[in-house]
Coordinates of C-alpha atoms in Angstrom, one line a residue:
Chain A
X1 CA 80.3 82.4 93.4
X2 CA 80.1 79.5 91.5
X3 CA 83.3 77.7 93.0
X4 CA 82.5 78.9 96.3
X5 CA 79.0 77.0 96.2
X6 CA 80.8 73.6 95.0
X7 CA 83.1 74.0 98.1
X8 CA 80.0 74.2 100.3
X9 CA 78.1 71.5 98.4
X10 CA 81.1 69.0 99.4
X11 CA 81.6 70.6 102.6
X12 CA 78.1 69.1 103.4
X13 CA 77.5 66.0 101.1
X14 CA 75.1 67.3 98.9
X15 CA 76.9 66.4 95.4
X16 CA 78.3 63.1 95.0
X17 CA 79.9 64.6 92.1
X18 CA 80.1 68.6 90.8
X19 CA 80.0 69.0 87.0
X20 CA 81.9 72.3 85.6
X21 CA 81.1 73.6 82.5
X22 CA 82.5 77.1 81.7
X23 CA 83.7 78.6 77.8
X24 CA 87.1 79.7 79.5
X25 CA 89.6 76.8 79.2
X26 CA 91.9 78.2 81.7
X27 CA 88.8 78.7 84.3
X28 CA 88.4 74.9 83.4
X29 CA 91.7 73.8 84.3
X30 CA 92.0 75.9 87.6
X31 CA 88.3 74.3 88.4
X32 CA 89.7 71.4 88.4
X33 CA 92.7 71.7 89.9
X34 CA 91.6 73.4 93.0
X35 CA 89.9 70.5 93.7
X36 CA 86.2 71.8 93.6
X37 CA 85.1 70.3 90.0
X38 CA 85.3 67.0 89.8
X39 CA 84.9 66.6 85.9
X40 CA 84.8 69.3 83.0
X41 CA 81.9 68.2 81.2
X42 CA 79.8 69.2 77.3
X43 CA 76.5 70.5 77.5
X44 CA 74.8 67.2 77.0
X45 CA 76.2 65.6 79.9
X46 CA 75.3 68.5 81.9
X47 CA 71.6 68.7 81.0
X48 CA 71.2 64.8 80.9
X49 CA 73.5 64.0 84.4
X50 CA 72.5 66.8 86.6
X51 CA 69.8 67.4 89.7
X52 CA 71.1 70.7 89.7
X53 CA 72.3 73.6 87.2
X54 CA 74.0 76.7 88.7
X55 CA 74.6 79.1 86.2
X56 CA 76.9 81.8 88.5
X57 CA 77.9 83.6 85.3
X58 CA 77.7 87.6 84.7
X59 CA 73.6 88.6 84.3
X60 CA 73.8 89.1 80.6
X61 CA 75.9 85.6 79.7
X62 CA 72.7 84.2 82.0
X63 CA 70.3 85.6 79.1
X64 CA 72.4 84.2 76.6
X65 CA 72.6 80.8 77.8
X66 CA 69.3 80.4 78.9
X67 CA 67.5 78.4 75.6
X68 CA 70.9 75.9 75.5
X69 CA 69.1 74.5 78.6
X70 CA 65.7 73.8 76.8
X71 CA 64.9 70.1 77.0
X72 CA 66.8 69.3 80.1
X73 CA 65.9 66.2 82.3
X74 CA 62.4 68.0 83.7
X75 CA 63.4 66.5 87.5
X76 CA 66.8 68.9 87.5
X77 CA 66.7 71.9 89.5
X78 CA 68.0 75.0 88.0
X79 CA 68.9 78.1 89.5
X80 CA 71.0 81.3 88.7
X81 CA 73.3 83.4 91.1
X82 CA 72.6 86.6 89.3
X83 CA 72.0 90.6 91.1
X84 CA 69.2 91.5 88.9
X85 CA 66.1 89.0 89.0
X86 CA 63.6 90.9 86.5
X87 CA 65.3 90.9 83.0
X88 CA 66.5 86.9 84.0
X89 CA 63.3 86.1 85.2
X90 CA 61.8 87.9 81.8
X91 CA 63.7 85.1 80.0
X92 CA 63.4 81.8 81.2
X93 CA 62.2 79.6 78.7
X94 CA 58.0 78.7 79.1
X95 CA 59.6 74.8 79.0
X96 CA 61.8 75.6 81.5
X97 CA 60.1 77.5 83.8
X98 CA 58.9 75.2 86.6
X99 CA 62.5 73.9 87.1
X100 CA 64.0 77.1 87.3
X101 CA 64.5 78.7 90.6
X102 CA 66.1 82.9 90.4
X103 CA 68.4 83.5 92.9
X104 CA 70.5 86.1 94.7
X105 CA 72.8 84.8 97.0
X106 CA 73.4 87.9 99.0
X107 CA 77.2 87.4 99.6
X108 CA 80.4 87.4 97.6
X109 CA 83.8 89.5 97.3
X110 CA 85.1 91.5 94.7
X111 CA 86.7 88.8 93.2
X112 CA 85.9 86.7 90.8
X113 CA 87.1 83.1 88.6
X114 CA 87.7 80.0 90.1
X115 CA 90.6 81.3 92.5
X116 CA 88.3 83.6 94.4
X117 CA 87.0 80.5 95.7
X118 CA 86.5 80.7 99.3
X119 CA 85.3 78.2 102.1
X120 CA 82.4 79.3 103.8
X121 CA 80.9 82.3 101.8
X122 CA 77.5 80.9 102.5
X123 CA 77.1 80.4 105.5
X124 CA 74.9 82.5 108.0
X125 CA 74.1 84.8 104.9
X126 CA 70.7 85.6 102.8
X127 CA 69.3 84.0 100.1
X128 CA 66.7 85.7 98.2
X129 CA 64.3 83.2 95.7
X130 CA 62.0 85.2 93.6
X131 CA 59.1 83.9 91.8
X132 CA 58.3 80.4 93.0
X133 CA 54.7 80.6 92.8
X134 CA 55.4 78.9 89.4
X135 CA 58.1 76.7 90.6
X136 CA 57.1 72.5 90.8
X137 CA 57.1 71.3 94.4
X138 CA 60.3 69.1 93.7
X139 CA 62.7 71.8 92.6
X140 CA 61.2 74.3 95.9
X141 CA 61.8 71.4 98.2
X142 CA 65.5 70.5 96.5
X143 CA 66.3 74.0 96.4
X144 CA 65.0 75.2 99.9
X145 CA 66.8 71.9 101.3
X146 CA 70.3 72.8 99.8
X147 CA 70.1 76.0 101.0
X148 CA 69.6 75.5 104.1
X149 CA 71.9 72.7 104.7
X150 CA 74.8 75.2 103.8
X151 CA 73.5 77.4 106.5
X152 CA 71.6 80.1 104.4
X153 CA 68.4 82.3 105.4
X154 CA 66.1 82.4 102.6
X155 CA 64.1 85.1 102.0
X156 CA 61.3 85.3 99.0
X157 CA 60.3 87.8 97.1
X158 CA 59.1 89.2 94.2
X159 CA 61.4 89.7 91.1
X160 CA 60.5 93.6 90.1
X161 CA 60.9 94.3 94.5
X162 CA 64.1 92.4 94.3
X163 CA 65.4 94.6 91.9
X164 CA 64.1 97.9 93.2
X165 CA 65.6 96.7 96.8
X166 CA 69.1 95.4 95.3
X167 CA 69.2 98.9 93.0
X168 CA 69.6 101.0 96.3
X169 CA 71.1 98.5 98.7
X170 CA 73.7 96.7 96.7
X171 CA 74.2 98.2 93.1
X172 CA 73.7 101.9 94.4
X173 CA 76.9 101.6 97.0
X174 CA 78.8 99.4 93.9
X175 CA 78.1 102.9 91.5
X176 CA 79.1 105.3 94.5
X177 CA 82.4 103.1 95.2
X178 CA 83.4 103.6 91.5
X179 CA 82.7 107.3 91.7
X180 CA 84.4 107.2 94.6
X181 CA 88.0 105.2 93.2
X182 CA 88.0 107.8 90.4
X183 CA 87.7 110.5 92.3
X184 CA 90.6 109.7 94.5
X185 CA 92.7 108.6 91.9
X186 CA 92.2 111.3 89.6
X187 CA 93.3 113.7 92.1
X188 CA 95.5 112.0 94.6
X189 CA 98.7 110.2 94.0
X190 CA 99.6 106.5 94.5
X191 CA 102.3 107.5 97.5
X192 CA 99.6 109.5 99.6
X193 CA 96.6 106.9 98.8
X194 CA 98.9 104.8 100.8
X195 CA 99.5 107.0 103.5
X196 CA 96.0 108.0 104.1
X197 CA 94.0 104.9 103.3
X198 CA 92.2 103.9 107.0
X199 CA 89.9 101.3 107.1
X200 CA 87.8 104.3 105.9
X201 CA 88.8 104.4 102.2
X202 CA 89.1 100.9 102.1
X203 CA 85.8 99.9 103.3
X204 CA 84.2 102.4 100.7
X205 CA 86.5 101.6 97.9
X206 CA 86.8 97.6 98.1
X207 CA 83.8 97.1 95.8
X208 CA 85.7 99.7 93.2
X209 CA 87.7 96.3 92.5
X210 CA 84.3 94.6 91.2
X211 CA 84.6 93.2 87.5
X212 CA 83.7 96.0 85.0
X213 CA 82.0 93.1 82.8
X214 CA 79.6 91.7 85.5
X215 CA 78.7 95.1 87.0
X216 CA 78.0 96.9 83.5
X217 CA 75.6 94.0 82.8
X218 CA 74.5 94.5 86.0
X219 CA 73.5 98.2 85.5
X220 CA 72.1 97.6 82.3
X221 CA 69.9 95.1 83.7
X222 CA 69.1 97.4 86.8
X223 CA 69.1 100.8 84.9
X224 CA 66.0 102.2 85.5
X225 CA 66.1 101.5 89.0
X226 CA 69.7 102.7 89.6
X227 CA 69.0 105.7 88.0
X228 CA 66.6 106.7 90.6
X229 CA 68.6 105.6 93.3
X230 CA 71.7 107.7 92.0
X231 CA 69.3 110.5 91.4
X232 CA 67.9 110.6 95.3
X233 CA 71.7 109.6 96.5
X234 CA 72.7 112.4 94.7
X235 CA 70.0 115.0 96.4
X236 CA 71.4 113.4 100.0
X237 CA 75.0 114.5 99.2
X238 CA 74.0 117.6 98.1
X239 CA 72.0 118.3 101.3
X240 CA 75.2 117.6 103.2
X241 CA 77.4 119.6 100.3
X242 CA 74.6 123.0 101.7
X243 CA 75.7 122.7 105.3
X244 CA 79.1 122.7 105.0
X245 CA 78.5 125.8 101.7
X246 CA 76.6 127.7 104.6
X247 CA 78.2 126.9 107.5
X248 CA 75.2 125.3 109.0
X249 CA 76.8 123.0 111.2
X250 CA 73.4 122.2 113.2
X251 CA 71.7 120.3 110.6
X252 CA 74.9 118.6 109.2
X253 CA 75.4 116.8 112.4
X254 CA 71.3 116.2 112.3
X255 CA 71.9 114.4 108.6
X256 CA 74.9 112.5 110.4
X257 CA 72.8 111.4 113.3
X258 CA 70.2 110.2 110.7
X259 CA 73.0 108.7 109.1
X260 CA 73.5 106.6 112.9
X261 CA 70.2 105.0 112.9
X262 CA 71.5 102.4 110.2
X263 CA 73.3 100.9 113.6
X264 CA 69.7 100.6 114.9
X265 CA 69.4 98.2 111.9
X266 CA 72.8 96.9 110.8
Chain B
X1 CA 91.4 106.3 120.2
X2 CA 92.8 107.2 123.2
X3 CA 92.1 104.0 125.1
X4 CA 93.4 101.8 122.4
X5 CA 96.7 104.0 122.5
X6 CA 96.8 103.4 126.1
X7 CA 96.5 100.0 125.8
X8 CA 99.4 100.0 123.2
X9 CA 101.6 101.7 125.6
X10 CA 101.2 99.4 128.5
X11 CA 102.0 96.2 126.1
X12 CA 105.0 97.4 124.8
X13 CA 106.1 98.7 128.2
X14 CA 106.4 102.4 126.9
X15 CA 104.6 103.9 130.5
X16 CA 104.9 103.1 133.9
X17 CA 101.4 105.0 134.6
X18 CA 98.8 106.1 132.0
X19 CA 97.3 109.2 133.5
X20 CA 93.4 109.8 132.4
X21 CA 91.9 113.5 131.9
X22 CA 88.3 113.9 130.8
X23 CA 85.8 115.6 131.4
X24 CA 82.8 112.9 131.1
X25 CA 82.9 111.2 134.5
X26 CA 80.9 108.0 132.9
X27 CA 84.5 107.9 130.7
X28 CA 86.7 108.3 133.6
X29 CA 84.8 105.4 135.5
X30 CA 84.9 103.5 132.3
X31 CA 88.2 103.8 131.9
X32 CA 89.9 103.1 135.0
X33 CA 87.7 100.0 135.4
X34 CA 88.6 98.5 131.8
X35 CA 92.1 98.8 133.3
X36 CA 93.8 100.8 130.6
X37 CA 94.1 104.0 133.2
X38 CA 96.2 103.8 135.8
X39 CA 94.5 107.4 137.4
X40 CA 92.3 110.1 136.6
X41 CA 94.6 113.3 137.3
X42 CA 93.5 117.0 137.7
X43 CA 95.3 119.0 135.0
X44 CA 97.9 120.1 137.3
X45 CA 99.2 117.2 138.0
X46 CA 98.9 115.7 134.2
X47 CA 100.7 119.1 133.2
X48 CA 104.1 118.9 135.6
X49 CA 104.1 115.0 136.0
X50 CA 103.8 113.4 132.3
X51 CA 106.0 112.4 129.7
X52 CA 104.1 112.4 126.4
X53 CA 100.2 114.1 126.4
X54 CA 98.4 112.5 124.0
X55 CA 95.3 114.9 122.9
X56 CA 92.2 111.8 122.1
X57 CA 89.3 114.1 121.2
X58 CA 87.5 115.6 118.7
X59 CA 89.5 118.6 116.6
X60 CA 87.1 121.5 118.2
X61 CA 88.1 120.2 121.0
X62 CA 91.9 120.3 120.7
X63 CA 92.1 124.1 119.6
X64 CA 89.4 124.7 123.0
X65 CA 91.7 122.8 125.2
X66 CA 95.4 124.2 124.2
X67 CA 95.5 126.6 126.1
X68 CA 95.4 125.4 129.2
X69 CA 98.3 123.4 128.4
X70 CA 100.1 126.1 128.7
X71 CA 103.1 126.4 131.5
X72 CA 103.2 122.4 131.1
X73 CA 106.7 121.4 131.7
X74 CA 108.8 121.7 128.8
X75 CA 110.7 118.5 128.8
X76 CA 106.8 116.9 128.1
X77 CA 106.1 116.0 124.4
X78 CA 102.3 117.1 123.9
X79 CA 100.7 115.4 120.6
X80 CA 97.2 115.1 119.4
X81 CA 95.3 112.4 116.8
X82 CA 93.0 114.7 115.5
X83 CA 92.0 113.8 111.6
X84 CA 92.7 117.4 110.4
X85 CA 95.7 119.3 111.2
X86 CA 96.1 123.0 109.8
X87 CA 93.6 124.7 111.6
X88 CA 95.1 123.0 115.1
X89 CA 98.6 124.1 113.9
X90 CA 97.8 127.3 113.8
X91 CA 96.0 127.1 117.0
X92 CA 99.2 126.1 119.4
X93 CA 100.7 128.6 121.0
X94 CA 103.5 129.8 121.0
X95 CA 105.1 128.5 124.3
X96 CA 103.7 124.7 123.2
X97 CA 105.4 125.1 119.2
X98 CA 108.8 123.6 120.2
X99 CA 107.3 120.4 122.3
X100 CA 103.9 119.9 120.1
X101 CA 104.1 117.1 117.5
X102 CA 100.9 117.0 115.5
X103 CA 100.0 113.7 114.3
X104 CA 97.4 111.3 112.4
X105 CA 97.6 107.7 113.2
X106 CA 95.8 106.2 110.1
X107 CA 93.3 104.2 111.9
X108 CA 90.2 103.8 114.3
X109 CA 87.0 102.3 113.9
X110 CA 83.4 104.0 113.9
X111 CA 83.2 103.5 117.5
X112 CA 84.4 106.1 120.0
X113 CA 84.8 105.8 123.8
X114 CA 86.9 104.0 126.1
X115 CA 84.8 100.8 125.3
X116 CA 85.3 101.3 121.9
X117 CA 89.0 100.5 122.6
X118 CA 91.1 97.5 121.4
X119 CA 94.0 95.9 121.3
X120 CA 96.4 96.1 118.1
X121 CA 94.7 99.4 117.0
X122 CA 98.0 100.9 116.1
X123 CA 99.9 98.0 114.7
X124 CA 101.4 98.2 111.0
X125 CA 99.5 101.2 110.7
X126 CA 100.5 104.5 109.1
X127 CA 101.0 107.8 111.5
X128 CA 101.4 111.2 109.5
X129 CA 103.2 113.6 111.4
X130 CA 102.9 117.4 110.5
X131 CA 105.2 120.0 110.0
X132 CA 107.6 118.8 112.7
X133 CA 110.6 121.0 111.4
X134 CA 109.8 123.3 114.6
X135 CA 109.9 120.5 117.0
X136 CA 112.7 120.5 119.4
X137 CA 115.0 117.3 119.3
X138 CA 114.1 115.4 122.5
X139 CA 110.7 115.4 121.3
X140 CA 111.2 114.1 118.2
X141 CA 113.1 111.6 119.2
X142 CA 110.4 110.1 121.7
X143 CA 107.6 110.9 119.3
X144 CA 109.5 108.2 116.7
X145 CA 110.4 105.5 119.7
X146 CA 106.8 105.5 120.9
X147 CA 105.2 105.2 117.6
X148 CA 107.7 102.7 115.7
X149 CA 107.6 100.7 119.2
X150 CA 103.7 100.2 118.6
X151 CA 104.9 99.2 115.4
X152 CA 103.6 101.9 113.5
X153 CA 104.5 103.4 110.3
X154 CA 105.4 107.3 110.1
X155 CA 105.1 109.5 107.3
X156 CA 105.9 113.3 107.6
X157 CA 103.9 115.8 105.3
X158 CA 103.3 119.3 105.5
X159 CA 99.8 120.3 107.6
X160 CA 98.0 122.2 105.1
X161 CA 99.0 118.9 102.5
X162 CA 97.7 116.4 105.2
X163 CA 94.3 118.6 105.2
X164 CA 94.2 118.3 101.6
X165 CA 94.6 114.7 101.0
X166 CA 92.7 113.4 104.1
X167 CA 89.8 115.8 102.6
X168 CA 89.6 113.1 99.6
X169 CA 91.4 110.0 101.3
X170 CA 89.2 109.6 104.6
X171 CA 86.7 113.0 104.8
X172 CA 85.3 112.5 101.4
X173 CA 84.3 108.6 101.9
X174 CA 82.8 109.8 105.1
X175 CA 80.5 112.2 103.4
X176 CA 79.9 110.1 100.9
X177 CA 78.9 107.1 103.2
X178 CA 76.7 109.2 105.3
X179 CA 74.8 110.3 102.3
X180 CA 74.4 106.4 101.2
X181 CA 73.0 105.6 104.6
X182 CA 70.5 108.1 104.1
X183 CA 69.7 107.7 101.0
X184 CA 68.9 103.5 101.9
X185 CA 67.2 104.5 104.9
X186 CA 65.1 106.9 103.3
X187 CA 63.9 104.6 101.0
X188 CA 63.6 101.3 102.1
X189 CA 62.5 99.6 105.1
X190 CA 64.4 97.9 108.0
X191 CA 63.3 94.3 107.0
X192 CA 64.5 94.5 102.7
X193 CA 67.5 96.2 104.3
X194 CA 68.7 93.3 106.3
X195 CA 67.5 90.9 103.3
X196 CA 69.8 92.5 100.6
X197 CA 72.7 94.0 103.0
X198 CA 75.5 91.9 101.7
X199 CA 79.2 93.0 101.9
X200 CA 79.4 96.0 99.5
X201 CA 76.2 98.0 101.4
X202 CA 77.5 97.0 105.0
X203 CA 81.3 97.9 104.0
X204 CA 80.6 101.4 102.1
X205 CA 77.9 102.6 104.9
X206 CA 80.0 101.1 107.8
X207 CA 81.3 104.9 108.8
X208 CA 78.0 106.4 108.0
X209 CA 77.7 104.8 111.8
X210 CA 80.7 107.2 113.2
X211 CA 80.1 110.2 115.9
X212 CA 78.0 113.2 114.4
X213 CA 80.2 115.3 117.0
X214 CA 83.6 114.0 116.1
X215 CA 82.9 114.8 112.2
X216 CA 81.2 118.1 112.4
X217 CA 84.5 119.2 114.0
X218 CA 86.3 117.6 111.2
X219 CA 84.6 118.9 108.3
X220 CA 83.7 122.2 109.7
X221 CA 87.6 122.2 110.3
X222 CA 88.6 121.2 106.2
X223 CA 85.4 123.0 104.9
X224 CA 87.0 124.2 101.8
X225 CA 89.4 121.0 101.0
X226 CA 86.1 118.6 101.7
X227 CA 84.0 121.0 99.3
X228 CA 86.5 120.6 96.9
X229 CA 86.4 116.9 97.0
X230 CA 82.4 116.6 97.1
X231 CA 82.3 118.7 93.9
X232 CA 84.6 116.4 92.3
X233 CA 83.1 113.5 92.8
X234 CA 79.8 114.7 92.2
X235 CA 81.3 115.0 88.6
X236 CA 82.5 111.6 88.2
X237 CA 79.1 110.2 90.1
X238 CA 77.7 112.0 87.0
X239 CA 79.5 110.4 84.2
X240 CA 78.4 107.2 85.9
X241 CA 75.1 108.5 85.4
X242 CA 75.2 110.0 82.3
X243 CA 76.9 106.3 80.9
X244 CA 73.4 105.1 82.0
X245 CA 71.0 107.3 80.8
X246 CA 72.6 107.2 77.4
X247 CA 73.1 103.7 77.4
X248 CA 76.9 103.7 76.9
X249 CA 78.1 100.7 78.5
X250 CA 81.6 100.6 76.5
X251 CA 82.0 104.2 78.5
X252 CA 80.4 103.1 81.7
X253 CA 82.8 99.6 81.7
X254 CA 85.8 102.2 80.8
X255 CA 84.8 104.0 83.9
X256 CA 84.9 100.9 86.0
X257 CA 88.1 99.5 84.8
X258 CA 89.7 103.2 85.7
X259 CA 88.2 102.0 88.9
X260 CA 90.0 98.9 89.4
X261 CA 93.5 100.3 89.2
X262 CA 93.2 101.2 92.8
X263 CA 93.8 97.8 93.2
X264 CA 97.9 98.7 92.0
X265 CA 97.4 100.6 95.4
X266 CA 95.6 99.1 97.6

């Protein structure tokens, strides 16, 4: 996410220079090499030198590094590019928390590090900023200007609707994938996964690929939520699971059509 | 299917006519006028004056139609690309056994219809054929040219294996995706779902989109291997769950990094 957004802010001019600071040396290095960090710098240099902090780091190492920011220049914008909202939102500094814009880019791949990079992630997709109310006019205006200039929709809302919404709609389909990866590969072997995988399986198992570090901070964060949403998802497969147990093939193809509407949407 | 098979044919030069036979007369219009028909035929005529018969419809539909193909010439090659293929196996009769080649080509979208066609459908994609042993020679031999001309893949498996693994390679994802689109749809509205769709909810409910007709047939059709798979991964939904609620997040990362060895796979 994070070298994604660099590519985008040179793409369009809005850095003159793009500061990396990340605790893996060899993320460093390939930063820099792909061409998308222009300087590796300490946290001093960061918090002194910057109009904006991006911290696109797994929810929980967002929590953690959240006080290191305290008594940053007060015009820098900061933001994070983190699923949950809530918890983050929970534990922004009371210093910092004029500056500090939550976000949830609502894009990405299952890939992650500087060589998941890609050119154009942004563009034409959501943004969602919770909880400006309490943002200072400068950091709304720089943030809301970066955005769209790299071609994002932003959407506001509220950080506890955020993460009931992103619970069903982006974590729920991340916990079913899992399921659904196990499930094949606990019963299926590698030679006829290949021969049966359509765009079917591989649609509905891509996001299997996700890193187990940012996703189980991601659950934690979400857990209440996703509990309920794995609880109701569970009662809509069984309801499915009934027709085919009673040969009721009437209202399966009624929950399918129901299913269809999405098109009506997506 | 069937129109993006036709349209294979014509650009490799495997048919000097493509003969249409449906019985929705808004399909035969729509086919003949996106040009991948040459000629809507009576059955007659697509029994004593074709090649290859290529059965394009859903797998009820198959075993209703086979027997009318009977007294079809026997130098014609019949095959059908229905996504289950036991119960059709044991539906052919006798007089077809020695000319019928049973096959799965391992693609499609959630689309169906002649408009729903496109080009390249079939390329470097996988075919299973089934239990071919009883299939005469000559029709074998233009079963492979056909499908390795579209530059297709074939793998040969056994019917009642095919039914198995396609209940948890491609059935089970179906299921699975329906429920998920029900689930969202149930409880959130259109506007949050269009905020927070990103790539993992539009990927894993893509096929929740497909024909309620096509995959009644198909799961009515591999009831019991289907059941077998929903039960299954009910379970490992569950342990997903269960990592939650007990707040095991060593377990539930395990779980996840199980997960991502489909990427060895896929």
């Amino acid at each position: 996410m994070g070298g994604s957004f660099a590519k985008a802010l040179k793409k369009y001019n809005l850095a003159k220079k793009v500061y990396g600071y990340d605790h893996n040396i060899s993320h460093q290095k390939e930063a820099i090499s792909l061409g998308f960090v222009d300087e590796i710098v300490e946290l001093d240099k960061l918090k002194n030198e910057s109009d904006l902090v991006v911290l696109a780091i797994p929810v929980d190492g967002i929590i953690k590094f959240l006080p290191s920011l305290e008594g940053i220049d007060k015009n820098t914008t900061i933001t994070d590019f983190g699923s949950t909202k809530k918890f983050i939102v929970d534990n922004i500094p009371n210093s910092l928390k004029s500056q500090y814009v939550p976000a949830h880019p609502m894009t990405g791949t299952e890939k992650s590090g500087p060589s998941a990079s890609i050119d154009g992630l942004y563009e034409d997709k959501i943004v969602v900023l919770c909880d400006i109310d309490r943002v200072e006019a400068i950091h709304k205006v720089r943030i809301d200007l970066i955005f769209n200039t790299i071609k994002m929709n932003i959407v506001y809302m509220d950080s506890s609707e955020h993460d009931i919404h992103a619970g069903y709609i982006s974590h729920l389909p991340h916990a079913i994938s899992f399921a659904l990866a196990n499930t094949v590969m606990s019963h299926e072997n590698p030679e006829n996964i290949v021969a049966l995988a359509a765009g079917g399986f591989r649609d509905t198992s891509r996001i299997a690929k996700s890193s187990p570090h940012m996703w189980t901070d991601i659950f934690r964060q979400n857990r209440d939520n996703l509990l309920d949403g794995i609880r109701l998802y569970k009662e809509q497969l069984s309801m499915i699971e009934k027709t085919l147990e009673d040969g009721n093939y009437e209202e399966m193809k009624k929950l399918m059509e129901k299913a269809n509407t999405l098109h009506n949407i997506l």
